[in-house]
Tab-separated table of C-alpha atoms in Angstrom:
chain	number	residue	atom	x	y	z
A	218	UNK	CA	-30.141	-76.656	2.863
A	219	UNK	CA	-31.994	-73.506	1.792
A	220	UNK	CA	-32.758	-73.103	-1.960
A	221	UNK	CA	-30.942	-70.250	-3.834
A	222	UNK	CA	-33.097	-67.053	-4.443
A	223	UNK	CA	-34.834	-66.988	-7.812
A	224	UNK	CA	-35.168	-63.328	-8.582
A	225	UNK	CA	-35.256	-61.021	-11.571
A	226	UNK	CA	-32.022	-60.976	-13.503
A	227	UNK	CA	-29.760	-57.940	-13.290
A	228	UNK	CA	-29.326	-55.875	-16.363
A	229	UNK	CA	-26.924	-53.013	-16.608
A	230	UNK	CA	-26.041	-50.692	-19.420
A	231	UNK	CA	-22.449	-50.279	-20.588
A	232	UNK	CA	-22.205	-46.924	-18.827
A	233	UNK	CA	-23.565	-48.436	-15.561
A	234	UNK	CA	-21.009	-51.313	-15.916
A	235	UNK	CA	-18.043	-48.835	-16.391
A	236	UNK	CA	-19.333	-46.828	-13.417
A	237	UNK	CA	-19.627	-50.024	-11.199
A	238	UNK	CA	-16.203	-51.150	-12.193
A	239	UNK	CA	-14.593	-47.679	-11.356
A	240	UNK	CA	-16.379	-47.528	-7.947
A	241	UNK	CA	-15.340	-51.053	-6.930
A	242	UNK	CA	-11.692	-50.434	-7.835
A	243	UNK	CA	-11.643	-46.889	-6.476
A	244	UNK	CA	-9.507	-46.172	-3.309
A	245	UNK	CA	-11.227	-42.787	-2.742
A	246	UNK	CA	-14.841	-43.929	-2.708
A	247	UNK	CA	-16.798	-44.632	0.599
A	248	UNK	CA	-16.546	-48.235	1.742
A	249	UNK	CA	-20.239	-48.861	1.642
A	250	UNK	CA	-20.258	-47.784	-2.018
A	251	UNK	CA	-17.454	-49.890	-3.131
A	252	UNK	CA	-19.167	-52.877	-1.363
A	253	UNK	CA	-22.635	-52.302	-2.860
A	254	UNK	CA	-20.913	-52.010	-6.458
A	255	UNK	CA	-19.191	-55.311	-5.831
A	256	UNK	CA	-22.357	-56.945	-4.636
A	257	UNK	CA	-24.246	-56.013	-7.675
A	258	UNK	CA	-21.357	-57.196	-10.028
A	259	UNK	CA	-21.131	-60.463	-8.472
A	260	UNK	CA	-24.938	-60.954	-8.643
A	261	UNK	CA	-24.665	-60.129	-12.434
A	262	UNK	CA	-22.058	-63.036	-12.757
A	263	UNK	CA	-24.747	-65.313	-11.518
A	264	UNK	CA	-23.533	-66.040	-7.797
A	265	UNK	CA	-26.244	-66.873	-5.272
A	266	UNK	CA	-26.955	-64.517	-2.539
A	267	UNK	CA	-25.320	-66.810	-0.110
A	268	UNK	CA	-22.011	-67.064	-1.919
A	269	UNK	CA	-21.901	-63.280	-2.372
A	270	UNK	CA	-22.402	-62.872	1.374
A	271	UNK	CA	-19.747	-65.362	2.152
A	272	UNK	CA	-17.397	-63.652	-0.276
A	273	UNK	CA	-17.756	-60.236	1.121
A	274	UNK	CA	-18.408	-61.249	4.936
A	275	UNK	CA	-21.907	-59.648	5.170
A	276	UNK	CA	-25.325	-61.060	6.019
A	277	UNK	CA	-27.611	-62.518	3.327
A	278	UNK	CA	-30.254	-59.671	4.002
A	279	UNK	CA	-27.502	-57.049	3.091
A	280	UNK	CA	-27.103	-58.581	-0.345
A	281	UNK	CA	-30.890	-59.061	-0.878
A	282	UNK	CA	-31.550	-55.424	0.238
A	283	UNK	CA	-28.901	-53.982	-2.129
A	284	UNK	CA	-30.330	-55.988	-5.177
A	285	UNK	CA	-33.871	-55.149	-4.421
A	286	UNK	CA	-33.088	-51.330	-4.175
A	287	UNK	CA	-31.457	-51.537	-7.642
A	288	UNK	CA	-34.538	-53.385	-9.043
A	289	UNK	CA	-37.094	-51.016	-7.568
A	290	UNK	CA	-35.306	-47.537	-7.699
A	291	UNK	CA	-32.318	-47.838	-9.872
A	292	UNK	CA	-28.517	-47.735	-9.525
A	293	UNK	CA	-28.146	-44.450	-7.582
A	294	UNK	CA	-30.510	-45.812	-4.945
A	295	UNK	CA	-28.702	-49.106	-4.765
A	296	UNK	CA	-25.277	-47.401	-4.197
A	297	UNK	CA	-26.665	-44.751	-1.664
A	298	UNK	CA	-29.090	-44.633	1.068
A	299	UNK	CA	-32.826	-44.499	0.851
A	300	UNK	CA	-34.493	-41.534	2.938
A	301	UNK	CA	-35.578	-42.758	6.351
A	302	UNK	CA	-38.354	-41.334	8.432
A	303	UNK	CA	-36.005	-40.094	11.358
A	304	UNK	CA	-37.022	-38.271	14.420
A	305	UNK	CA	-39.744	-35.706	14.094
A	306	UNK	CA	-38.652	-32.109	13.918
A	307	UNK	CA	-38.775	-30.269	17.306
A	308	UNK	CA	-38.517	-26.622	15.952
A	309	UNK	CA	-41.224	-25.380	13.593
A	310	UNK	CA	-40.404	-23.008	10.761
A	311	UNK	CA	-41.820	-19.922	12.502
A	312	UNK	CA	-39.473	-20.544	15.433
A	313	UNK	CA	-36.586	-20.844	13.262
A	314	UNK	CA	-37.536	-17.685	11.414
A	315	UNK	CA	-37.840	-15.853	14.731
A	316	UNK	CA	-34.438	-16.859	15.833
A	317	UNK	CA	-33.003	-15.728	12.493
A	318	UNK	CA	-34.824	-12.393	12.942
A	319	UNK	CA	-33.178	-11.951	16.390
A	320	UNK	CA	-29.820	-12.597	14.887
A	321	UNK	CA	-30.296	-9.849	12.253
A	322	UNK	CA	-30.653	-7.268	15.057
A	323	UNK	CA	-28.051	-5.615	17.121
A	324	UNK	CA	-27.938	-6.582	20.843
A	325	UNK	CA	-27.850	-2.773	21.727
A	326	UNK	CA	-31.222	-2.440	19.981
A	327	UNK	CA	-32.576	-5.009	22.250
A	328	UNK	CA	-31.286	-3.552	25.570
A	329	UNK	CA	-27.894	-5.015	25.871
A	330	UNK	CA	-24.554	-3.207	26.008
A	331	UNK	CA	-23.041	-5.506	23.279
A	332	UNK	CA	-22.493	-4.175	19.855
A	333	UNK	CA	-22.366	-7.902	18.362
A	334	UNK	CA	-23.970	-11.114	19.441
A	335	UNK	CA	-22.154	-13.842	20.987
A	336	UNK	CA	-23.539	-17.408	20.958
A	337	UNK	CA	-23.979	-17.300	24.642
A	338	UNK	CA	-25.770	-13.932	24.611
A	339	UNK	CA	-28.025	-14.979	21.790
A	340	UNK	CA	-29.023	-18.375	23.331
A	341	UNK	CA	-29.790	-16.524	26.707
A	342	UNK	CA	-31.895	-13.983	24.762
A	343	UNK	CA	-33.840	-16.531	22.909
A	344	UNK	CA	-34.514	-18.671	25.982
A	345	UNK	CA	-35.587	-15.591	27.957
A	346	UNK	CA	-38.190	-14.461	25.448
A	347	UNK	CA	-39.300	-17.583	23.561
A	348	UNK	CA	-42.156	-18.286	25.661
A	349	UNK	CA	-43.514	-14.833	25.544
A	350	UNK	CA	-43.426	-14.850	21.731
A	351	UNK	CA	-45.003	-18.290	21.588
A	352	UNK	CA	-42.169	-20.707	20.818
A	353	UNK	CA	-41.564	-22.708	24.027
A	354	UNK	CA	-39.769	-25.269	22.013
A	355	UNK	CA	-36.823	-22.951	22.011
A	356	UNK	CA	-36.382	-23.353	25.737
A	357	UNK	CA	-33.801	-26.101	25.282
A	358	UNK	CA	-32.054	-24.628	22.245
A	359	UNK	CA	-28.459	-25.705	22.239
A	360	UNK	CA	-25.241	-24.060	20.815
A	361	UNK	CA	-25.133	-26.617	17.980
A	362	UNK	CA	-28.860	-26.153	17.132
A	363	UNK	CA	-28.284	-22.367	16.970
A	364	UNK	CA	-25.333	-22.696	14.715
A	365	UNK	CA	-27.306	-24.989	12.486
A	366	UNK	CA	-30.067	-22.413	12.272
A	367	UNK	CA	-27.655	-19.588	11.600
A	368	UNK	CA	-25.964	-21.647	8.979
A	369	UNK	CA	-29.224	-22.339	7.177
A	370	UNK	CA	-29.916	-18.674	6.988
A	371	UNK	CA	-26.201	-17.852	5.928
A	372	UNK	CA	-25.876	-15.573	8.836
A	373	UNK	CA	-22.800	-14.742	10.968
A	374	UNK	CA	-24.028	-12.057	13.420
A	375	UNK	CA	-20.872	-12.208	15.488
A	376	UNK	CA	-18.809	-10.668	12.590
A	377	UNK	CA	-18.468	-7.483	10.736
A	378	UNK	CA	-17.572	-7.130	7.027
A	379	UNK	CA	-16.592	-3.639	6.032
A	380	UNK	CA	-17.466	-1.902	2.708
A	381	UNK	CA	-17.314	1.586	1.299
A	382	UNK	CA	-20.393	3.512	0.530
A	383	UNK	CA	-20.530	5.142	-2.790
A	384	UNK	CA	-21.176	8.897	-1.930
A	385	UNK	CA	-19.723	10.392	-5.226
A	386	UNK	CA	-22.492	11.358	-7.664
A	387	UNK	CA	-20.048	11.620	-10.487
A	388	UNK	CA	-18.519	8.153	-9.806
A	389	UNK	CA	-19.478	6.472	-13.195
A	390	UNK	CA	-18.447	9.539	-15.166
A	391	UNK	CA	-15.032	9.742	-13.525
A	392	UNK	CA	-14.508	5.940	-13.764
A	393	UNK	CA	-15.257	6.203	-17.459
A	394	UNK	CA	-12.797	9.034	-17.913
A	395	UNK	CA	-10.046	6.930	-16.181
A	396	UNK	CA	-10.645	3.715	-18.216
A	397	UNK	CA	-10.727	5.789	-21.441
A	398	UNK	CA	-7.311	7.106	-20.391
A	399	UNK	CA	-5.945	3.710	-19.944
A	400	UNK	CA	-7.358	2.522	-23.205
A	401	UNK	CA	-5.755	5.532	-24.964
A	402	UNK	CA	-2.416	4.709	-23.343
A	403	UNK	CA	-2.891	0.955	-24.548
A	404	UNK	CA	-3.365	2.231	-28.149
A	405	UNK	CA	-0.450	4.485	-27.869
A	406	UNK	CA	1.887	1.903	-26.649
A	407	UNK	CA	0.753	-0.422	-29.345
A	408	UNK	CA	1.482	2.251	-31.946
A	409	UNK	CA	4.869	3.012	-30.438
A	410	UNK	CA	5.940	-0.600	-30.440
A	411	UNK	CA	5.998	-0.603	-34.323
A	412	UNK	CA	8.858	1.938	-34.384
A	413	UNK	CA	11.146	2.305	-31.494
A	414	UNK	CA	11.887	6.031	-30.685
A	415	UNK	CA	8.514	7.585	-31.811
A	416	UNK	CA	8.134	10.671	-29.714
A	417	UNK	CA	5.021	11.257	-27.474
A	418	UNK	CA	3.069	14.482	-27.363
A	419	UNK	CA	1.779	13.529	-23.933
A	420	UNK	CA	2.894	11.126	-21.291
A	421	UNK	CA	0.452	9.530	-18.684
A	422	UNK	CA	1.453	9.103	-15.194
A	423	UNK	CA	-0.365	7.185	-12.491
A	424	UNK	CA	0.272	8.814	-9.209
A	425	UNK	CA	-0.538	8.307	-5.596
A	426	UNK	CA	0.959	8.573	-2.172
A	427	UNK	CA	1.615	6.012	0.441
A	428	UNK	CA	1.854	7.781	3.759
A	429	UNK	CA	2.751	6.597	7.144
A	430	UNK	CA	5.433	3.973	6.572
A	431	UNK	CA	6.916	3.250	9.906
A	432	UNK	CA	10.844	3.113	10.467
A	433	UNK	CA	11.035	0.383	13.032
A	434	UNK	CA	14.308	-0.723	14.691
A	435	UNK	CA	15.062	-3.992	16.487
A	436	UNK	CA	16.095	-3.851	20.238
A	437	UNK	CA	18.506	-6.884	19.590
A	438	UNK	CA	19.968	-8.147	16.193
A	439	UNK	CA	18.097	-10.739	14.355
A	440	UNK	CA	19.265	-14.316	14.408
A	441	UNK	CA	19.631	-15.955	10.989
A	442	UNK	CA	18.232	-19.421	10.146
A	443	UNK	CA	20.420	-22.388	11.239
A	444	UNK	CA	20.181	-25.860	9.457
A	445	UNK	CA	18.520	-28.417	11.682
A	446	UNK	CA	17.969	-25.966	14.490
A	447	UNK	CA	15.278	-23.285	13.435
A	448	UNK	CA	14.219	-22.791	9.868
A	449	UNK	CA	13.388	-19.065	9.883
A	450	UNK	CA	14.830	-15.775	11.126
A	451	UNK	CA	14.430	-15.145	15.070
A	452	UNK	CA	13.467	-11.614	16.072
A	453	UNK	CA	12.744	-10.131	19.529
A	454	UNK	CA	9.166	-9.139	19.461
A	455	UNK	CA	9.899	-5.619	20.813
A	456	UNK	CA	10.635	-2.781	18.495
A	457	UNK	CA	11.624	0.942	18.540
A	458	UNK	CA	9.774	3.460	16.550
A	459	UNK	CA	11.813	5.974	14.800
A	460	UNK	CA	9.199	7.984	12.825
A	461	UNK	CA	7.275	7.771	9.750
A	462	UNK	CA	7.865	8.702	5.930
A	463	UNK	CA	5.584	9.219	3.079
A	464	UNK	CA	6.162	8.047	-0.445
A	465	UNK	CA	5.027	9.941	-3.409
A	466	UNK	CA	5.308	7.938	-6.657
A	467	UNK	CA	4.151	8.094	-10.194
A	468	UNK	CA	4.317	5.159	-12.719
A	469	UNK	CA	4.845	6.069	-16.219
A	470	UNK	CA	2.337	3.982	-18.111
A	471	UNK	CA	4.349	4.067	-21.391
A	472	UNK	CA	7.673	2.817	-20.085
A	473	UNK	CA	6.871	1.405	-16.637
A	474	UNK	CA	9.387	3.645	-14.992
A	475	UNK	CA	8.622	4.813	-11.340
A	476	UNK	CA	9.482	8.436	-10.449
A	477	UNK	CA	9.252	8.789	-6.686
A	478	UNK	CA	10.127	11.118	-3.711
A	479	UNK	CA	10.131	10.502	-0.021
A	480	UNK	CA	9.266	13.184	2.503
A	481	UNK	CA	7.819	13.426	6.067
A	482	UNK	CA	4.349	14.433	5.032
A	483	UNK	CA	2.583	14.379	1.655
A	484	UNK	CA	1.242	17.967	1.827
A	485	UNK	CA	0.989	20.437	-0.827
A	486	UNK	CA	4.625	21.514	-0.750
A	487	UNK	CA	5.647	17.823	-1.203
A	488	UNK	CA	3.299	17.320	-4.169
A	489	UNK	CA	4.588	20.454	-5.737
A	490	UNK	CA	8.036	19.280	-5.268
A	491	UNK	CA	7.079	16.047	-7.090
A	492	UNK	CA	5.543	18.011	-10.025
A	493	UNK	CA	8.799	19.822	-10.398
A	494	UNK	CA	10.513	16.517	-10.561
A	495	UNK	CA	8.214	15.447	-13.338
A	496	UNK	CA	8.866	18.818	-15.052
A	497	UNK	CA	12.580	17.990	-15.069
A	498	UNK	CA	12.177	14.413	-16.045
A	499	UNK	CA	10.319	15.109	-19.483
A	500	UNK	CA	10.934	17.448	-22.320
A	501	UNK	CA	9.306	20.712	-22.351
A	502	UNK	CA	7.011	19.997	-25.284
A	503	UNK	CA	5.475	16.960	-23.445
A	504	UNK	CA	2.185	17.516	-21.707
A	505	UNK	CA	2.037	15.435	-18.465
A	506	UNK	CA	-1.154	13.803	-17.642
A	507	UNK	CA	-1.655	12.558	-14.117
A	508	UNK	CA	-4.147	9.988	-12.880
A	509	UNK	CA	-4.620	10.807	-9.234
A	510	UNK	CA	-7.246	10.986	-6.593
A	511	UNK	CA	-8.849	14.270	-5.125
A	512	UNK	CA	-6.713	14.466	-2.108
A	513	UNK	CA	-6.659	17.945	-0.543
A	514	UNK	CA	-3.017	18.436	-1.552
A	515	UNK	CA	-3.762	18.110	-5.200
A	516	UNK	CA	-6.570	20.802	-5.085
A	517	UNK	CA	-5.089	23.322	-2.546
A	518	UNK	CA	-4.469	27.003	-3.237
A	519	UNK	CA	-0.759	26.297	-3.394
A	520	UNK	CA	-1.107	23.597	-5.995
A	521	UNK	CA	-3.395	25.629	-8.149
A	522	UNK	CA	-0.985	28.673	-7.923
A	523	UNK	CA	1.865	26.542	-9.021
A	524	UNK	CA	-0.024	25.165	-11.868
A	525	UNK	CA	-1.111	28.551	-13.177
A	526	UNK	CA	2.730	29.265	-13.622
A	527	UNK	CA	2.924	26.459	-16.153
A	528	UNK	CA	-0.178	26.480	-18.148
A	529	UNK	CA	-0.841	23.562	-20.499
A	530	UNK	CA	1.991	21.542	-18.908
A	531	UNK	CA	-0.073	19.359	-16.446
A	532	UNK	CA	-3.540	17.623	-17.004
A	533	UNK	CA	-5.196	15.914	-14.097
A	534	UNK	CA	-7.636	13.006	-14.413
A	535	UNK	CA	-9.270	12.424	-11.056
A	536	UNK	CA	-10.524	8.962	-9.854
A	537	UNK	CA	-13.774	8.753	-8.083
A	538	UNK	CA	-14.033	9.218	-4.260
A	539	UNK	CA	-12.907	6.033	-2.615
A	540	UNK	CA	-12.022	4.817	-6.097
A	541	UNK	CA	-8.234	4.299	-5.657
A	542	UNK	CA	-8.480	0.851	-6.960
A	543	UNK	CA	-8.792	2.305	-10.408
A	544	UNK	CA	-5.240	3.649	-10.086
A	545	UNK	CA	-2.607	1.426	-11.379
A	546	UNK	CA	0.063	2.703	-9.248
A	547	UNK	CA	-1.738	0.907	-6.188
A	548	UNK	CA	-0.658	-2.521	-7.588
A	549	UNK	CA	2.972	-1.258	-7.327
A	550	UNK	CA	2.375	-0.150	-3.795
A	551	UNK	CA	0.649	-3.485	-3.024
A	552	UNK	CA	3.801	-5.384	-4.383
A	553	UNK	CA	6.099	-3.147	-2.383
A	554	UNK	CA	4.097	-3.919	0.768
A	555	UNK	CA	4.161	-7.530	0.157
A	556	UNK	CA	7.893	-7.823	-0.705
A	557	UNK	CA	10.393	-4.956	0.297
A	558	UNK	CA	8.552	-3.655	3.198
A	559	UNK	CA	7.321	-6.939	4.752
A	560	UNK	CA	9.030	-7.375	8.056
A	561	UNK	CA	11.579	-4.467	7.346
A	562	UNK	CA	13.679	-3.249	10.139
A	563	UNK	CA	16.179	-0.269	10.005
A	564	UNK	CA	18.577	1.412	12.231
A	565	UNK	CA	17.443	5.027	11.402
A	566	UNK	CA	14.759	6.730	9.353
A	567	UNK	CA	17.165	7.799	6.790
A	568	UNK	CA	18.023	4.163	6.082
A	569	UNK	CA	14.364	3.334	5.393
A	570	UNK	CA	14.420	6.320	2.869
A	571	UNK	CA	17.621	5.047	1.183
A	572	UNK	CA	16.217	1.490	0.849
A	573	UNK	CA	12.980	2.825	-0.657
A	574	UNK	CA	15.091	4.698	-3.315
A	575	UNK	CA	17.101	1.498	-3.875
A	576	UNK	CA	14.039	-0.513	-4.307
A	577	UNK	CA	12.758	1.713	-7.118
A	578	UNK	CA	16.127	1.954	-8.813
A	579	UNK	CA	16.284	-2.003	-8.926
A	580	UNK	CA	12.517	-1.963	-10.414
A	581	UNK	CA	13.465	0.666	-12.893
A	582	UNK	CA	16.755	-1.101	-13.903
A	583	UNK	CA	14.977	-4.468	-14.254
A	584	UNK	CA	12.133	-2.945	-16.380
A	585	UNK	CA	14.629	-1.169	-18.699
A	586	UNK	CA	16.943	-4.135	-19.133
A	587	UNK	CA	14.305	-6.758	-19.814
A	588	UNK	CA	11.749	-4.864	-21.826
A	589	UNK	CA	13.011	-1.438	-22.929
A	590	UNK	CA	11.078	1.821	-22.957
A	591	UNK	CA	8.690	0.597	-25.696
A	592	UNK	CA	8.128	-2.873	-24.549
A	593	UNK	CA	6.327	-2.121	-21.280
A	594	UNK	CA	3.012	-4.068	-21.076
A	595	UNK	CA	0.439	-3.903	-18.270
A	596	UNK	CA	-3.019	-5.418	-18.058
A	597	UNK	CA	-5.290	-2.635	-18.078
A	598	UNK	CA	-8.542	-2.173	-16.167
A	599	UNK	CA	-10.510	-1.475	-19.535
A	600	UNK	CA	-10.597	-5.013	-20.433
């Protein structure tokens, strides 16, 4: 009968004991970690290596190796894996760098008709030219190896991400002007909250257009959900185009009320019609300040001629070029797209116009009934 091992006694700190107990009882840890935690705790209780091996149905060498790793390298090494030599690398660093450099170029720049790389095309290009550039090890490059190399370089040469180039030299100045307007509105709203009915000398409207909303009709009626049969609406994939409409809307940043018109095209005459609607909606002594983009209809000769007939009535604050994200009305358009317009089907273009009007009537009624004209709050971009 072999004699039990006489090794160095195990000692754990209080935190290490709590950690080992937690790992041994865990149901989400890896099996090998829970086993090694149990081996160390049993060894601490004085059990022999043979007894520990029989209890956990492992070999004695497994127990001895776990204890030796703890004595030599600490608890983390005993619970984990020590580094192993493994198979020598087949691809040197300069070969990997060359592959990544190829991926950073467009295929058309290298004589191909493709605009973007595919894995097959990139592998074929690498295998064709690797010997010439001095990397023969790449002759047997596999798709998985190429994926690993691209992932190491955080490259995705088969995809495109779009961005907007800032070409407006006055972008920072215009953005600061818009943010100052929002901060001023916030201060005014806080001031009006103290005494309901305080009159404003100026109202601020966030204005923009939402053009090209399609009026689509179904070819057959939708089928409603049926319990136990199909959980969602069923719709024939074919549709009939009935035309498009454009929404011109302004968000009152003091009350939250939306003033809107719907037309076929958002041209200068439609914009002037919207300005007339604003003129009728507010008292004559109010100055109407609009935060809007520099669309051609806002700067046209017809619009300037109309503004000259009403001096001191309107003030325009323009957002930077490609800076519509600074306009708060865009959040209302986004919500409208994700809710009312999502999957909408109508029988005529007029029905779409009527439902748009109804949508904003419901929004205005909800905001006035729940908050009141002086209780409108909105997270402003200044913060």
